[in-house]
Short mmCIF file of C-alpha atoms in Angstrom, two decimals:
data_model
loop_
_atom_site.label_atom_id
_atom_site.label_comp_id
_atom_site.label_asym_id
_atom_site.label_seq_id
_atom_site.Cartn_x
_atom_site.Cartn_y
_atom_site.Cartn_z
CA MET A 1 84.85 73.68 100.06
CA ASN A 2 88.17 75.23 101.01
CA SER A 3 91.40 74.02 99.47
CA THR A 4 93.56 71.83 101.67
CA MET A 5 97.28 72.38 102.02
CA ILE A 6 99.00 69.03 101.76
CA SER A 7 102.60 70.14 102.23
CA SER A 8 104.20 73.45 103.12
CA VAL A 9 107.79 72.34 102.60
CA LYS A 10 109.86 71.77 99.48
CA ALA A 11 109.30 68.03 99.53
CA GLU A 12 109.09 65.33 96.89
CA TYR A 13 106.20 65.92 94.53
CA LEU A 14 103.10 64.19 95.81
CA LEU A 15 100.86 61.94 93.81
CA PRO A 16 97.13 62.59 93.99
CA ALA A 17 95.34 60.86 96.80
CA GLU A 18 92.93 58.02 96.04
CA SER A 19 90.42 59.34 93.54
CA SER A 20 87.61 61.41 95.03
CA ALA A 21 85.95 62.11 91.69
CA THR A 22 82.19 62.15 91.53
CA GLU A 23 79.88 62.72 88.61
CA ASP A 24 79.96 66.48 89.20
CA ARG A 25 83.31 67.06 90.90
CA VAL A 26 86.95 65.99 90.64
CA ALA A 27 90.00 66.60 92.84
CA ILE A 28 92.91 68.69 91.58
CA THR A 29 96.36 68.54 93.15
CA VAL A 30 98.69 71.43 92.33
CA GLN A 31 102.39 71.08 93.08
CA THR A 32 104.28 74.36 93.53
CA PRO A 33 107.60 75.59 94.97
CA THR A 34 105.69 76.45 98.15
CA GLY A 35 104.08 73.05 98.53
CA ALA A 36 101.21 70.99 97.20
CA PHE A 37 97.56 71.95 97.44
CA GLU A 38 94.35 70.09 96.70
CA PHE A 39 91.03 71.62 95.74
CA PRO A 40 87.74 70.49 94.17
CA CYS A 41 86.83 71.31 90.58
CA GLU A 42 83.25 71.24 89.35
CA ASN A 43 82.22 69.68 86.06
CA GLY A 44 82.92 72.14 83.23
CA GLU A 45 84.94 74.50 85.46
CA THR A 46 88.46 75.64 84.57
CA LEU A 47 91.33 74.77 86.89
CA LEU A 48 92.08 78.46 87.38
CA HIS A 49 88.55 79.31 88.47
CA ALA A 50 88.36 76.33 90.80
CA GLY A 51 91.69 77.10 92.43
CA LEU A 52 90.96 80.80 92.88
CA LYS A 53 87.54 80.03 94.35
CA SER A 54 89.26 77.78 96.86
CA GLY A 55 91.51 80.62 98.00
CA LEU A 56 94.71 79.71 96.18
CA THR A 57 96.72 82.59 94.72
CA LEU A 58 97.29 80.88 91.39
CA PRO A 59 99.17 82.99 88.81
CA TYR A 60 97.18 84.85 86.16
CA GLU A 61 96.91 88.21 84.42
CA CYS A 62 94.22 88.21 81.72
CA ALA A 63 92.52 84.94 82.82
CA THR A 64 91.17 84.52 79.28
CA GLY A 65 93.92 82.67 77.38
CA THR A 66 95.79 85.62 75.92
CA CYS A 67 98.80 86.24 78.18
CA GLY A 68 100.00 82.77 79.21
CA SER A 69 100.69 83.74 82.83
CA CYS A 70 98.68 80.81 84.20
CA ARG A 71 100.88 78.16 82.60
CA GLY A 72 101.12 74.77 84.26
CA ARG A 73 102.06 71.21 83.31
CA LEU A 74 99.61 68.32 83.47
CA MET A 75 101.33 65.29 85.03
CA THR A 76 98.37 62.93 85.37
CA GLY A 77 94.69 63.10 84.54
CA GLU A 78 92.54 64.18 81.62
CA ILE A 79 91.48 67.66 80.57
CA VAL A 80 89.71 69.36 77.70
CA ILE A 81 90.65 72.81 76.39
CA GLY A 82 87.92 75.42 76.48
CA TRP A 83 89.31 77.64 73.70
CA GLU A 84 91.66 75.92 71.27
CA GLU A 85 92.29 79.21 69.43
CA SER A 86 93.67 80.84 72.59
CA PRO A 87 96.72 82.91 71.51
CA ALA A 88 98.80 81.79 74.49
CA LEU A 89 98.32 78.08 73.74
CA ALA A 90 100.50 78.40 70.65
CA LYS A 91 103.46 79.36 72.85
CA LEU A 92 103.28 76.25 75.05
CA LYS A 93 105.06 72.89 74.82
CA ARG A 94 101.80 71.01 74.64
CA GLU A 95 103.54 67.75 73.75
CA LYS A 96 105.12 67.88 77.23
CA GLY A 97 101.81 68.50 78.95
CA ASP A 98 101.88 72.30 79.21
CA ILE A 99 98.44 73.80 79.75
CA LEU A 100 96.77 77.10 80.55
CA LEU A 101 94.91 76.85 83.83
CA CYS A 102 92.34 79.32 82.51
CA GLN A 103 91.48 77.06 79.56
CA ALA A 104 91.88 73.58 81.08
CA LYS A 105 88.72 71.81 82.25
CA ALA A 106 89.28 68.59 84.18
CA MET A 107 87.60 65.35 83.11
CA SER A 108 89.17 63.37 85.97
CA ASP A 109 91.30 63.86 89.07
CA CYS A 110 94.45 65.69 87.95
CA LEU A 111 97.98 66.38 89.12
CA VAL A 112 99.37 69.68 87.82
CA ARG A 113 102.73 71.35 88.37
CA VAL A 114 102.75 75.14 88.57
CA PRO A 115 106.15 76.94 88.71
CA ALA A 116 104.85 79.97 90.65
CA LYS A 117 104.85 80.36 94.42
CA ILE A 118 101.28 80.33 95.69
CA THR A 119 99.64 80.76 99.06
CA GLN A 120 96.26 80.16 100.66
CA ILE A 121 93.87 83.02 101.47
CA SER A 122 90.43 83.06 103.00
CA THR A 123 87.69 81.99 100.61
CA GLU A 124 85.75 85.03 101.84
CA ASP A 125 88.20 87.15 99.83
CA ALA A 126 88.30 84.81 96.85
CA PRO A 127 86.60 85.23 93.45
CA ALA A 128 83.27 83.50 92.94
CA ASN A 129 80.63 82.72 90.34
CA PHE A 130 77.71 85.10 89.87
CA ARG A 131 74.68 85.29 87.62
CA GLY A 132 73.52 88.62 86.29
CA THR A 133 71.22 90.34 83.83
CA ILE A 134 72.40 92.98 81.36
CA CYS A 135 70.58 96.30 81.65
CA ASP A 136 70.89 99.98 80.73
CA SER A 137 73.11 99.43 77.71
CA ARG A 138 73.94 102.59 75.76
CA VAL A 139 76.28 103.57 72.95
CA LEU A 140 78.86 106.15 74.08
CA THR A 141 80.74 106.67 70.80
CA ARG A 142 80.80 105.06 67.36
CA ASP A 143 82.61 102.00 68.75
CA VAL A 144 82.20 102.12 72.55
CA MET A 145 79.25 100.80 74.53
CA GLU A 146 78.44 100.90 78.24
CA PHE A 147 76.22 98.39 80.00
CA ALA A 148 75.34 97.44 83.55
CA VAL A 149 74.72 94.04 85.11
CA ASP A 150 72.21 93.44 87.87
CA LEU A 151 73.68 90.62 89.96
CA SER A 152 71.68 87.84 91.57
CA THR A 153 73.84 88.24 94.70
CA PRO A 154 75.97 91.25 95.73
CA MET A 155 79.67 91.44 94.90
CA SER A 156 82.48 93.16 96.81
CA PHE A 157 85.51 94.29 94.82
CA GLU A 158 88.43 96.70 94.96
CA ALA A 159 88.65 99.70 92.64
CA GLY A 160 90.57 98.69 89.53
CA GLN A 161 89.54 95.03 89.47
CA PHE A 162 87.90 93.18 86.60
CA ALA A 163 85.52 90.28 86.03
CA LEU A 164 85.08 87.58 83.41
CA ILE A 165 81.84 87.65 81.46
CA GLY A 166 80.44 84.60 79.72
CA THR A 167 77.38 84.10 77.55
CA PRO A 168 76.14 81.10 75.55
CA SER A 169 76.13 83.35 72.47
CA VAL A 170 79.95 83.69 72.46
CA VAL A 171 82.68 81.06 72.87
CA GLY A 172 85.00 81.82 75.79
CA ALA A 173 84.85 84.36 78.60
CA ARG A 174 85.91 87.99 78.20
CA ALA A 175 87.62 90.16 80.83
CA TYR A 176 86.28 93.65 81.52
CA SER A 177 87.07 96.09 84.32
CA MET A 178 84.32 97.46 86.49
CA VAL A 179 83.64 101.15 85.84
CA ASN A 180 81.84 101.84 89.08
CA TYR A 181 82.88 101.38 92.69
CA ALA A 182 80.60 100.54 95.58
CA ASP A 183 81.13 98.33 98.60
CA ARG A 184 79.15 95.12 98.25
CA THR A 185 76.97 96.11 95.33
CA GLY A 186 74.26 94.36 93.36
CA ARG A 187 75.08 96.33 90.22
CA ILE A 188 78.33 96.48 88.27
CA GLU A 189 79.05 98.55 85.17
CA PHE A 190 81.30 97.91 82.18
CA VAL A 191 82.45 99.62 79.00
CA VAL A 192 83.36 97.73 75.83
CA LYS A 193 85.12 98.86 72.66
CA ARG A 194 84.08 97.26 69.39
CA LYS A 195 86.96 95.56 67.57
CA PRO A 196 87.14 93.67 64.26
CA GLY A 197 86.61 89.99 64.96
CA GLY A 198 85.67 90.58 68.58
CA GLY A 199 83.04 88.00 69.43
CA PHE A 200 81.55 89.46 72.59
CA CYS A 201 81.74 93.12 71.58
CA ASN A 202 80.24 92.45 68.16
CA TRP A 203 77.42 90.52 69.83
CA LEU A 204 76.74 93.51 72.08
CA PHE A 205 76.56 95.88 69.13
CA SER A 206 74.59 93.61 66.80
CA GLU A 207 71.40 93.00 68.77
CA PRO A 208 69.42 94.21 71.80
CA VAL A 209 71.08 92.73 74.87
CA ASP A 210 69.16 94.22 77.80
CA GLY A 211 67.51 91.41 79.73
CA THR A 212 70.11 88.81 78.69
CA GLU A 213 71.37 86.61 81.52
CA ILE A 214 75.13 86.17 81.70
CA ASP A 215 77.73 84.44 83.87
CA ILE A 216 80.20 86.49 85.89
CA PHE A 217 83.39 85.27 87.58
CA GLY A 218 85.29 87.65 89.79
CA PRO A 219 86.53 89.90 91.09
CA LEU A 220 90.01 89.51 89.62
CA GLY A 221 93.10 91.66 89.25
CA ARG A 222 95.73 93.21 91.49
CA ALA A 223 96.07 96.70 89.95
CA THR A 224 93.88 98.17 92.66
CA PHE A 225 93.46 101.34 94.69
CA GLU A 226 92.63 100.84 98.35
CA ALA A 227 92.19 102.92 101.46
CA GLY A 228 95.49 104.05 102.95
CA GLU A 229 97.31 104.91 99.71
CA ASP A 230 99.52 107.90 100.53
CA ARG A 231 100.94 109.06 97.19
CA ASP A 232 100.04 111.24 94.25
CA LEU A 233 98.43 109.33 91.38
CA ILE A 234 99.36 108.99 87.73
CA ILE A 235 96.63 107.35 85.66
CA ALA A 236 97.20 106.55 81.98
CA ALA A 237 94.62 104.66 79.94
CA GLY A 238 94.01 103.94 76.30
CA GLY A 239 90.45 103.64 74.98
CA SER A 240 88.25 101.34 77.04
CA GLY A 241 91.14 100.95 79.49
CA ILE A 242 89.64 104.00 81.19
CA ALA A 243 87.01 101.68 82.73
CA GLY A 244 89.01 100.54 85.74
CA MET A 245 90.48 104.01 86.11
CA MET A 246 86.99 105.45 86.55
CA SER A 247 86.52 103.01 89.42
CA ILE A 248 89.82 104.16 90.94
CA LEU A 249 88.85 107.82 90.61
CA GLU A 250 85.50 107.13 92.25
CA ARG A 251 87.13 105.31 95.15
CA ALA A 252 89.81 108.00 95.56
CA THR A 253 87.14 110.70 95.55
CA GLN A 254 85.07 108.84 98.14
CA LEU A 255 88.16 108.63 100.37
CA ASN A 256 88.89 112.34 99.86
CA HIS A 257 92.32 111.34 98.54
CA PHE A 258 92.73 114.52 96.50
CA ALA A 259 92.38 116.74 99.54
CA SER A 260 96.03 116.02 100.32
CA HIS A 261 97.40 114.46 97.11
CA ARG A 262 97.50 115.34 93.45
CA GLY A 263 96.22 113.25 90.57
CA HIS A 264 97.15 113.27 86.88
CA VAL A 265 94.90 111.46 84.39
CA PHE A 266 95.91 110.81 80.76
CA PHE A 267 93.21 109.33 78.53
CA GLY A 268 94.12 108.31 74.99
CA VAL A 269 91.62 108.20 72.10
CA PRO A 270 92.02 108.63 68.31
CA THR A 271 90.00 111.85 67.84
CA LEU A 272 88.04 114.41 69.82
CA GLN A 273 84.80 112.64 68.90
CA ASP A 274 86.08 109.40 70.43
CA GLY A 275 86.24 110.78 73.96
CA PHE A 276 83.73 109.49 76.48
CA TYR A 277 83.07 109.76 80.22
CA LEU A 278 84.02 113.41 79.87
CA ASP A 279 81.09 114.54 82.03
CA GLU A 280 82.22 112.21 84.80
CA LEU A 281 85.89 113.17 84.48
CA SER A 282 84.99 116.86 84.64
CA LYS A 283 83.04 116.26 87.84
CA TYR A 284 86.02 114.54 89.44
CA VAL A 285 88.22 117.52 88.50
CA ARG A 286 85.79 119.96 90.11
CA LYS A 287 85.46 117.87 93.27
CA ALA A 288 89.26 117.73 93.64
CA GLN A 289 89.40 121.54 93.77
CA GLY A 290 92.59 121.99 91.80
CA ASN A 291 94.38 118.78 92.78
CA LEU A 292 93.32 116.69 89.78
CA ASP A 293 94.04 117.35 86.12
CA VAL A 294 92.79 115.37 83.13
CA THR A 295 94.41 115.32 79.68
CA LEU A 296 92.71 113.84 76.62
CA ALA A 297 95.43 112.69 74.20
CA LEU A 298 94.37 112.56 70.54
CA SER A 299 96.51 110.14 68.54
CA ASN A 300 94.99 110.70 65.09
CA GLU A 301 94.51 114.46 64.97
CA PRO A 302 96.19 117.51 66.49
CA PRO A 303 94.00 119.42 68.94
CA GLU A 304 92.84 122.84 67.77
CA THR A 305 92.67 124.25 71.30
CA ALA A 306 94.47 123.69 74.60
CA ARG A 307 91.24 122.62 76.29
CA HIS A 308 88.22 120.63 75.20
CA PRO A 309 85.70 122.97 73.53
CA ASN A 310 82.84 121.54 75.60
CA TYR A 311 84.68 120.67 78.83
CA ASP A 312 86.93 123.40 80.17
CA GLU A 313 88.19 121.08 82.92
CA ILE A 314 89.80 118.75 80.35
CA GLN A 315 93.11 119.59 78.68
CA LEU A 316 93.96 118.39 75.17
CA ALA A 317 97.23 117.02 73.80
CA GLY A 318 98.30 115.53 70.49
CA GLY A 319 99.96 112.16 70.07
CA PHE A 320 99.84 108.93 72.01
CA VAL A 321 98.78 108.84 75.62
CA HIS A 322 102.20 107.73 76.91
CA THR A 323 103.93 110.65 75.19
CA ALA A 324 101.40 113.06 76.69
CA MET A 325 102.14 111.55 80.09
CA ALA A 326 105.91 111.86 79.59
CA SER A 327 105.67 115.48 78.50
CA SER A 328 103.39 116.54 81.34
CA MET A 329 105.06 114.60 84.14
CA ALA A 330 108.72 115.38 83.39
CA GLY A 331 110.43 116.10 86.70
CA ARG A 332 107.25 115.48 88.73
CA TYR A 333 107.39 111.77 89.51
CA GLN A 334 108.36 112.03 93.17
CA ASN A 335 106.08 110.14 95.57
CA THR A 336 103.73 108.89 92.84
CA LEU A 337 101.76 105.71 92.33
CA ALA A 338 101.03 104.89 88.68
CA TYR A 339 98.11 103.00 87.16
CA LEU A 340 98.16 101.90 83.51
CA ALA A 341 95.53 100.17 81.39
CA GLY A 342 95.27 99.60 77.67
CA PRO A 343 96.67 97.59 74.75
CA PRO A 344 100.07 95.97 75.41
CA PRO A 345 102.09 98.39 73.20
CA MET A 346 100.65 101.38 75.05
CA VAL A 347 101.23 99.87 78.48
CA ASP A 348 104.76 98.75 77.60
CA ALA A 349 105.66 102.22 76.32
CA ALA A 350 104.29 103.85 79.46
CA LEU A 351 106.17 101.36 81.64
CA ARG A 352 109.46 102.27 79.98
CA ILE A 353 108.83 105.96 80.63
CA LEU A 354 107.87 105.44 84.26
CA ILE A 355 110.90 103.26 84.94
CA SER A 356 113.53 105.17 82.93
CA ASP A 357 112.37 108.77 83.24
CA GLY A 358 110.38 108.58 86.43
CA GLN A 359 112.66 106.10 88.23
CA LEU A 360 109.56 104.46 89.71
CA SER A 361 110.02 101.11 91.40
CA PRO A 362 107.95 98.11 90.25
CA GLU A 363 105.98 98.39 93.50
CA ALA A 364 104.83 101.87 92.44
CA ILE A 365 103.36 100.75 89.10
CA ARG A 366 100.14 98.79 88.72
CA TYR A 367 98.89 97.86 85.29
CA ASP A 368 96.49 95.82 83.19
CA LYS A 369 97.15 94.86 79.59
CA PHE A 370 94.40 93.72 77.29
CA GLY A 371 94.33 92.52 73.72
#
């Protein structure tokens, strides 16, 4: 069911229409600076998922309760919170009705105010729910694992997008970028880094997971690479942030982007042994025929050689990935489009360099932060 635009003018806030709640579905009215919109919400579904499925461009970044970008205020109705320990919830004025759309599940018809400007898009381009089965899991390094998901129905996504993964074994969904790129594919691939206290990643590492059925919601994210991009590329990623960048490199290679543009990839890991996807990165370098360079930045040890001992196509640098980017790109930022992915401190540091040193406009920088 598509969402219905109730008002496209800055009018008085509307009250929800006469209740249309059923046992399995309720009606959500969202009031925004661009008008009021109504959409259905299934039992147990978050307001963010329901609105996005209905084609509304609701605000979000992580979509998992970490960033707080999907803040709204509940005016009427009842909700339950999916993840009470969500870091972003602690920053809200909950006594005034502030909620996270990504964590709020409606128990009745609801009226919610959202301060962001939103629009309506076709539901054909909107995220959706998928079921999938984990397969082909493999350990890449001591704390990084790759796995694929065979989907019950094909998914179309842009290079650089991510999806939410949910399993009954872990409370709350987790956001992971697709590693691969293929138009309307029945198989998507992910890479996960093990972290202390990480529920989903520790579950992956602790037991055999191939054959496990999981829930997928997506695609999500706006830090994408699409046909028609006409600039050189700067790609900087820390750790498992390389996932979405691999998708971008695959798409750019398919489009023959590096025949007429240059690309500069900076991949940050602690030590030489922590590097992964080096075979794939080397292949992209060779296919680009001199127009793509890849630098592996080692934060915890100085490199002993200028190039990787096993991959001549890959350069080595010491220090953090953003400093390697700054050193290599000094004076070479003209006509570039930058992609960043990694922990917030890394992304923030790279943003400062791109804006201050590179003089890049916000339009020329696309990034994903993850906790």
